[in-house]
Short mmCIF file of C-alpha atoms in Angstrom, two decimals:
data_model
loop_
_atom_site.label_atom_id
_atom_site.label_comp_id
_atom_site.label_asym_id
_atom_site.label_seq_id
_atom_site.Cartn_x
_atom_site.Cartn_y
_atom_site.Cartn_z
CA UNK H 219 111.61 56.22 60.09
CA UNK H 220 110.25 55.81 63.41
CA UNK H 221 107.27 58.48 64.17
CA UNK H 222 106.56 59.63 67.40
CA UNK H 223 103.19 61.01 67.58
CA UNK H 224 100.42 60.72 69.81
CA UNK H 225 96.73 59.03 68.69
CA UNK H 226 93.00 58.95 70.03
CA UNK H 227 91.63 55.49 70.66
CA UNK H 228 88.36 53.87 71.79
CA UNK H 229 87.56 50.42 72.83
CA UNK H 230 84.62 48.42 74.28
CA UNK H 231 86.31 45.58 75.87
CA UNK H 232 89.95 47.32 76.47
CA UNK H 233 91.30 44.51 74.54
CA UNK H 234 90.45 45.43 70.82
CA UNK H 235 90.82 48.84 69.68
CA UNK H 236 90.20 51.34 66.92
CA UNK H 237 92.73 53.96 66.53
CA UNK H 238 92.65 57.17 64.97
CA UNK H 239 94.37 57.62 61.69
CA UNK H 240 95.22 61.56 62.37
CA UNK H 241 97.48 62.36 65.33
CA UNK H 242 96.50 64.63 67.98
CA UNK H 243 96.76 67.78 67.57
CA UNK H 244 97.00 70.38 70.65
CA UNK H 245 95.47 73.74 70.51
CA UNK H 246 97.14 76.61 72.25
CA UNK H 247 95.02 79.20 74.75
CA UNK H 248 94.79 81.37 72.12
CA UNK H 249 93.12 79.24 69.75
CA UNK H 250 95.50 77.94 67.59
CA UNK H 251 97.80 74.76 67.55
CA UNK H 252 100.98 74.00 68.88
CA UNK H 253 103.58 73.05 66.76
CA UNK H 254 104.84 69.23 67.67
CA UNK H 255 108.23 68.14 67.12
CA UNK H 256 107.14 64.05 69.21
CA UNK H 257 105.67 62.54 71.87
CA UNK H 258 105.52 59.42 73.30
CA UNK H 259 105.06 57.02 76.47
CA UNK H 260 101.67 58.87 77.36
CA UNK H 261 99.52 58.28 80.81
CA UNK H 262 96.13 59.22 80.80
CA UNK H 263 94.52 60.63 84.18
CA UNK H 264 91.29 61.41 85.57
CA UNK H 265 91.22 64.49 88.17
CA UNK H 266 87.43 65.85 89.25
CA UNK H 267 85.93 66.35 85.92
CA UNK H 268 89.03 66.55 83.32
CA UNK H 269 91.11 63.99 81.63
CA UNK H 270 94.89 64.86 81.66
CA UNK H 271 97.41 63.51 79.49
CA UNK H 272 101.56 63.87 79.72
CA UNK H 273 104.29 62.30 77.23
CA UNK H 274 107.26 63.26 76.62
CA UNK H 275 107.61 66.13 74.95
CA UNK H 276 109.91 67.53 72.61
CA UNK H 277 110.87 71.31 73.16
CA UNK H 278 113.16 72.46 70.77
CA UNK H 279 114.85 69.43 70.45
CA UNK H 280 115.38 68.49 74.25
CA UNK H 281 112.59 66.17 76.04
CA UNK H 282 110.82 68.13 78.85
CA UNK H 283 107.10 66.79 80.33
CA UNK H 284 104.15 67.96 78.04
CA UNK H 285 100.56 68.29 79.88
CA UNK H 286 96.80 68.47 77.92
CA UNK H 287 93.74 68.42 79.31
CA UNK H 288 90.35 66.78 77.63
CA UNK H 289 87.02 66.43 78.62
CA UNK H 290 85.47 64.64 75.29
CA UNK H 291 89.13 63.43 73.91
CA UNK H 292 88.48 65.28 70.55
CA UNK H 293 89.73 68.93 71.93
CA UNK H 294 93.55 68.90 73.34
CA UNK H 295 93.70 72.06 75.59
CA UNK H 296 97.89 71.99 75.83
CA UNK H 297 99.38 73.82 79.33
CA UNK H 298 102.86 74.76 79.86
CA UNK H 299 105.61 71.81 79.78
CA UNK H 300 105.70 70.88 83.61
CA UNK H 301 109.50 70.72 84.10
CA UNK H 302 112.32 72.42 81.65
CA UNK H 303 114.32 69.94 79.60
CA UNK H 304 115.94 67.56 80.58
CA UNK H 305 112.87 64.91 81.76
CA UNK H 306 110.57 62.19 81.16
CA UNK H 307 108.19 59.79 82.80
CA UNK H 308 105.62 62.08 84.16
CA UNK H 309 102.66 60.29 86.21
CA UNK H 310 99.81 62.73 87.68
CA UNK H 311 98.61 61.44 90.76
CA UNK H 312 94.10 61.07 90.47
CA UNK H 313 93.31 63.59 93.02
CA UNK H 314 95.06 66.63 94.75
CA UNK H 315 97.50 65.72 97.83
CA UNK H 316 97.95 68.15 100.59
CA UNK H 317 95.50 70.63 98.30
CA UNK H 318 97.65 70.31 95.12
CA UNK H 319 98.40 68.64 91.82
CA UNK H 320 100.91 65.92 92.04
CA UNK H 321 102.93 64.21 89.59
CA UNK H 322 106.31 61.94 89.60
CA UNK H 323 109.06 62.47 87.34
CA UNK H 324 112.32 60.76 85.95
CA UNK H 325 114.64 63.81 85.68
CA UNK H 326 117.02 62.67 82.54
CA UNK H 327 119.36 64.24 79.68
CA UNK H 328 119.13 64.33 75.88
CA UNK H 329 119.75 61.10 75.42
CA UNK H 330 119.24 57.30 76.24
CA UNK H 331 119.85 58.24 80.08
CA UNK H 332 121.85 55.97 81.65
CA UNK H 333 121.22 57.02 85.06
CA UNK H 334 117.63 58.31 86.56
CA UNK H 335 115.75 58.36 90.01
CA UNK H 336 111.69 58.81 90.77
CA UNK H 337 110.47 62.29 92.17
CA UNK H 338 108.02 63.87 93.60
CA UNK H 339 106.56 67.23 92.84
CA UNK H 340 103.28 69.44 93.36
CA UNK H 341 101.62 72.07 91.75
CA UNK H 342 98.65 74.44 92.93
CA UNK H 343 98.20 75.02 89.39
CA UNK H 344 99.12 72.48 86.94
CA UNK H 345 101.63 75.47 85.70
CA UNK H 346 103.84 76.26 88.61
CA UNK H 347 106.05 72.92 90.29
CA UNK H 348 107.88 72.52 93.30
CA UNK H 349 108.03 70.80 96.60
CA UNK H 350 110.28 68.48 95.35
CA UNK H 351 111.58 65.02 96.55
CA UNK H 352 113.34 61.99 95.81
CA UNK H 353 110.96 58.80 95.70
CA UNK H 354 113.00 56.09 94.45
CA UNK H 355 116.35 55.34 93.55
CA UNK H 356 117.92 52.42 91.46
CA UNK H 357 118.85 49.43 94.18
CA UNK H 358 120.84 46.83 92.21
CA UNK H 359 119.89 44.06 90.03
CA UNK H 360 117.11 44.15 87.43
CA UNK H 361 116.78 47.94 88.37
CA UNK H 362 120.51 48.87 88.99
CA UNK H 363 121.12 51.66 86.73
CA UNK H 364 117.77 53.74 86.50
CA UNK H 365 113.45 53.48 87.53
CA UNK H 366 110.72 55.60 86.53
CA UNK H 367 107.44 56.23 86.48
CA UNK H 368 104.76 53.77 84.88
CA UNK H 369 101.05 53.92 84.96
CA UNK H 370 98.56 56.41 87.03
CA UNK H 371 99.02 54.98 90.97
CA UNK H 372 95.81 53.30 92.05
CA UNK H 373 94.91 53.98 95.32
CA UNK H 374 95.03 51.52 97.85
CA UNK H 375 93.78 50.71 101.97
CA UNK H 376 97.91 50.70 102.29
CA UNK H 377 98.61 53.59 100.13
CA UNK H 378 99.87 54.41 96.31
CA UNK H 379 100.12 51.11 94.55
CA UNK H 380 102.84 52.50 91.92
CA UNK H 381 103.73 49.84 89.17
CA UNK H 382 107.57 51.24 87.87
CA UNK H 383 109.98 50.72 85.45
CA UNK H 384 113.58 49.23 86.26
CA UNK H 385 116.54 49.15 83.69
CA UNK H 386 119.80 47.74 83.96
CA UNK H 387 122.68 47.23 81.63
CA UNK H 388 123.60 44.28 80.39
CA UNK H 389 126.76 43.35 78.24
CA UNK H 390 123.96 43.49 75.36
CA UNK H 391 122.44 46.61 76.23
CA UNK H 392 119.65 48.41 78.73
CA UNK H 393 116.94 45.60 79.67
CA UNK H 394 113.95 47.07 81.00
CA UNK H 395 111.42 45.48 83.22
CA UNK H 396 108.61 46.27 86.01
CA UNK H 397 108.71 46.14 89.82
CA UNK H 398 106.11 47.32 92.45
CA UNK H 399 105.73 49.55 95.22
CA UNK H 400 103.56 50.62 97.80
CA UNK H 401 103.88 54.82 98.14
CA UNK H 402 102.67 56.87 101.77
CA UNK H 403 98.61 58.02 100.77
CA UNK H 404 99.88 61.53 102.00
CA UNK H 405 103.40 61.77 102.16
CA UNK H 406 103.98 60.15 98.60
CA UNK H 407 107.51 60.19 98.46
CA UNK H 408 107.95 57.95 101.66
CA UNK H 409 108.13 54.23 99.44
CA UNK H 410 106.31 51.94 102.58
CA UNK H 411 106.79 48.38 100.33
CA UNK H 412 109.29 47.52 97.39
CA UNK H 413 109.51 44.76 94.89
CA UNK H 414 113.05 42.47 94.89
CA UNK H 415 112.18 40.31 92.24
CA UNK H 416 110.78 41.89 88.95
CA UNK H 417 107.24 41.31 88.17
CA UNK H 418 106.95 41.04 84.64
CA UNK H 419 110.96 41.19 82.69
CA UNK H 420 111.16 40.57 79.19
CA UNK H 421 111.01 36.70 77.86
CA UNK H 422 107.97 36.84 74.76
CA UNK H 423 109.87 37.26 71.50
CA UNK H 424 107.89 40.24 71.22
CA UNK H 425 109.42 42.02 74.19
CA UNK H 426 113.01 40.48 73.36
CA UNK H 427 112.94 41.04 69.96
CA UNK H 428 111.65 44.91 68.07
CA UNK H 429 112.85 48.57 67.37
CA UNK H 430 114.40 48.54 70.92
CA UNK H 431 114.60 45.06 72.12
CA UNK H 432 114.24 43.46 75.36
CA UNK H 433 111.74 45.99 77.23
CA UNK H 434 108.64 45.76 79.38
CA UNK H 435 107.77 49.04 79.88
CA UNK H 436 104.27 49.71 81.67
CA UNK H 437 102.74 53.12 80.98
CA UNK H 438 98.76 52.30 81.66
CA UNK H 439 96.61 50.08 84.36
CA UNK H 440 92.92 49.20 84.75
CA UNK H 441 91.48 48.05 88.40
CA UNK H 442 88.78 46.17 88.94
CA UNK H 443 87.55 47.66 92.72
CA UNK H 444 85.71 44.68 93.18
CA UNK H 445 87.71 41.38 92.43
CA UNK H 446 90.82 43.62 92.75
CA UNK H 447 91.87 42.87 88.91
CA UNK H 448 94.68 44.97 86.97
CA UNK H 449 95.24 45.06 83.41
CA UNK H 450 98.75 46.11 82.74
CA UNK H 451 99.08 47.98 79.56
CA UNK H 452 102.67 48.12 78.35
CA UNK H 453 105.38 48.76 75.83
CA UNK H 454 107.13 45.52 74.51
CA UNK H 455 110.71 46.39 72.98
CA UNK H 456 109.09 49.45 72.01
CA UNK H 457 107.01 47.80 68.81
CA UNK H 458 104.02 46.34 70.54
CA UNK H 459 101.64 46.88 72.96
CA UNK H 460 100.83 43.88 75.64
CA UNK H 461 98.78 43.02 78.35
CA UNK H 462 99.27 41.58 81.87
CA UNK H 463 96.62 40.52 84.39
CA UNK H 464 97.14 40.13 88.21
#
């Protein structure tokens, strides 16, 4: 049985890593902790002083966007789910647009979606969402039937470099790879630059072949500011974790 909790771990080199045994556990405002039904495909971000961290989160049975907040990544301070059920792929932005939190978002259903587009929402709060709009929507090919959200966007001189997920389906099933685009610095929801071609598509045995085969699926990304290096961190057909340099 598959287990879909989330876990603490620290590396030196980013490459080999020690993992806590014990899962996260989330403590409530008043003290206690939250009761977890699963989590997975996490992001980590850094805003001012505080690490946050969403995943999909179950809530009572439906997937909705859970949010925590860290500052030493032993205490879990869990907020309110950003969005009601049905959604997935939440990516907070590293610093406040236009005065406010801002996250993309994959809205979705209950199940394997077979459809989704990229928003855009703000909060003043981390609590409260709105201003919403549509980012990105699928465009044929290796991303024909639904994208979403990948790892944290790294700023750029040309805006948002957002690294995405596209899916289309196959006569064997969803195949998932990553594209590329270049988001407005202010206006995040204009997309300036897209990908055609994939840039990384399943073809290891280890992305073809696992618990869900044939899937790339980026959810993290180091940058270098100086040589302009990024480490890709992603899911491969949902079993492994990999790493891609550009």
């Amino acid at each position: 049985t598959r287990k879909q909790l989330l876990h603490v771990g620290f590396s030196k080199d980013g490459v080999f890593w020690e993992i806590d045994d014990e899962p996260i556990k989330f403590m409530n405002e008043k003290g206690g902790y939250n009761e977890f039904e699963y989590g997975y495909d996490p992001r980590v971000c850094k805003i001012e002083d505080k690490y946050y961290v969403t995943w999909c989160n179950g809530y009572k049975g439906f997937p909705t966007i859970g949010i925590a907040k860290t500052t030493d990544f032993k205490k879990f301070l869990q907020l309110e789910n950003a969005f009601l059920p049905f959604n997935r792929n939440g990516v907070l932005f590293p610093r406040k647009i236009n005065g406010n939190y801002a996250m993309l978002s994959r809205p979705s259903d209950k199940g394997h979606t077979p459809f989704g587009e990229i928003f855009y929402s703000e909060s003043p709060d981390m609590t409260y969402w709105g201003k919403h709009r549509l980012v990105m929507r699928p465009c044929g090919g290796w991303q024909s039937t639904k994208v979403g959200g990948g790892p944290i966007p790294i700023e750029t001189d040309e805006g948002w470099l957002m690294i995405y997920h596209g899916v289309l389906t196959s006569c064997n099933g969803f195949v998932y790879s990553a594209g590329a685009a270049i988001l407005d610095s202010e206006k995040p929801w204009i997309v300036k630059y897209r990908t055609k071609p994939y840039i990384l598509s399943p073809r290891e045995l280890y992305e073809c072949v696992g618990d869900v085969p044939n899937v790339v699926f980026p959810c993290t990304n180091l940058c270098d500011a100086e040589t302009g290096r990024i480490v890709i961190y992603y899911g491969a057909a949902d079993t492994v974790l990999a790493l891609a340099y550009t």
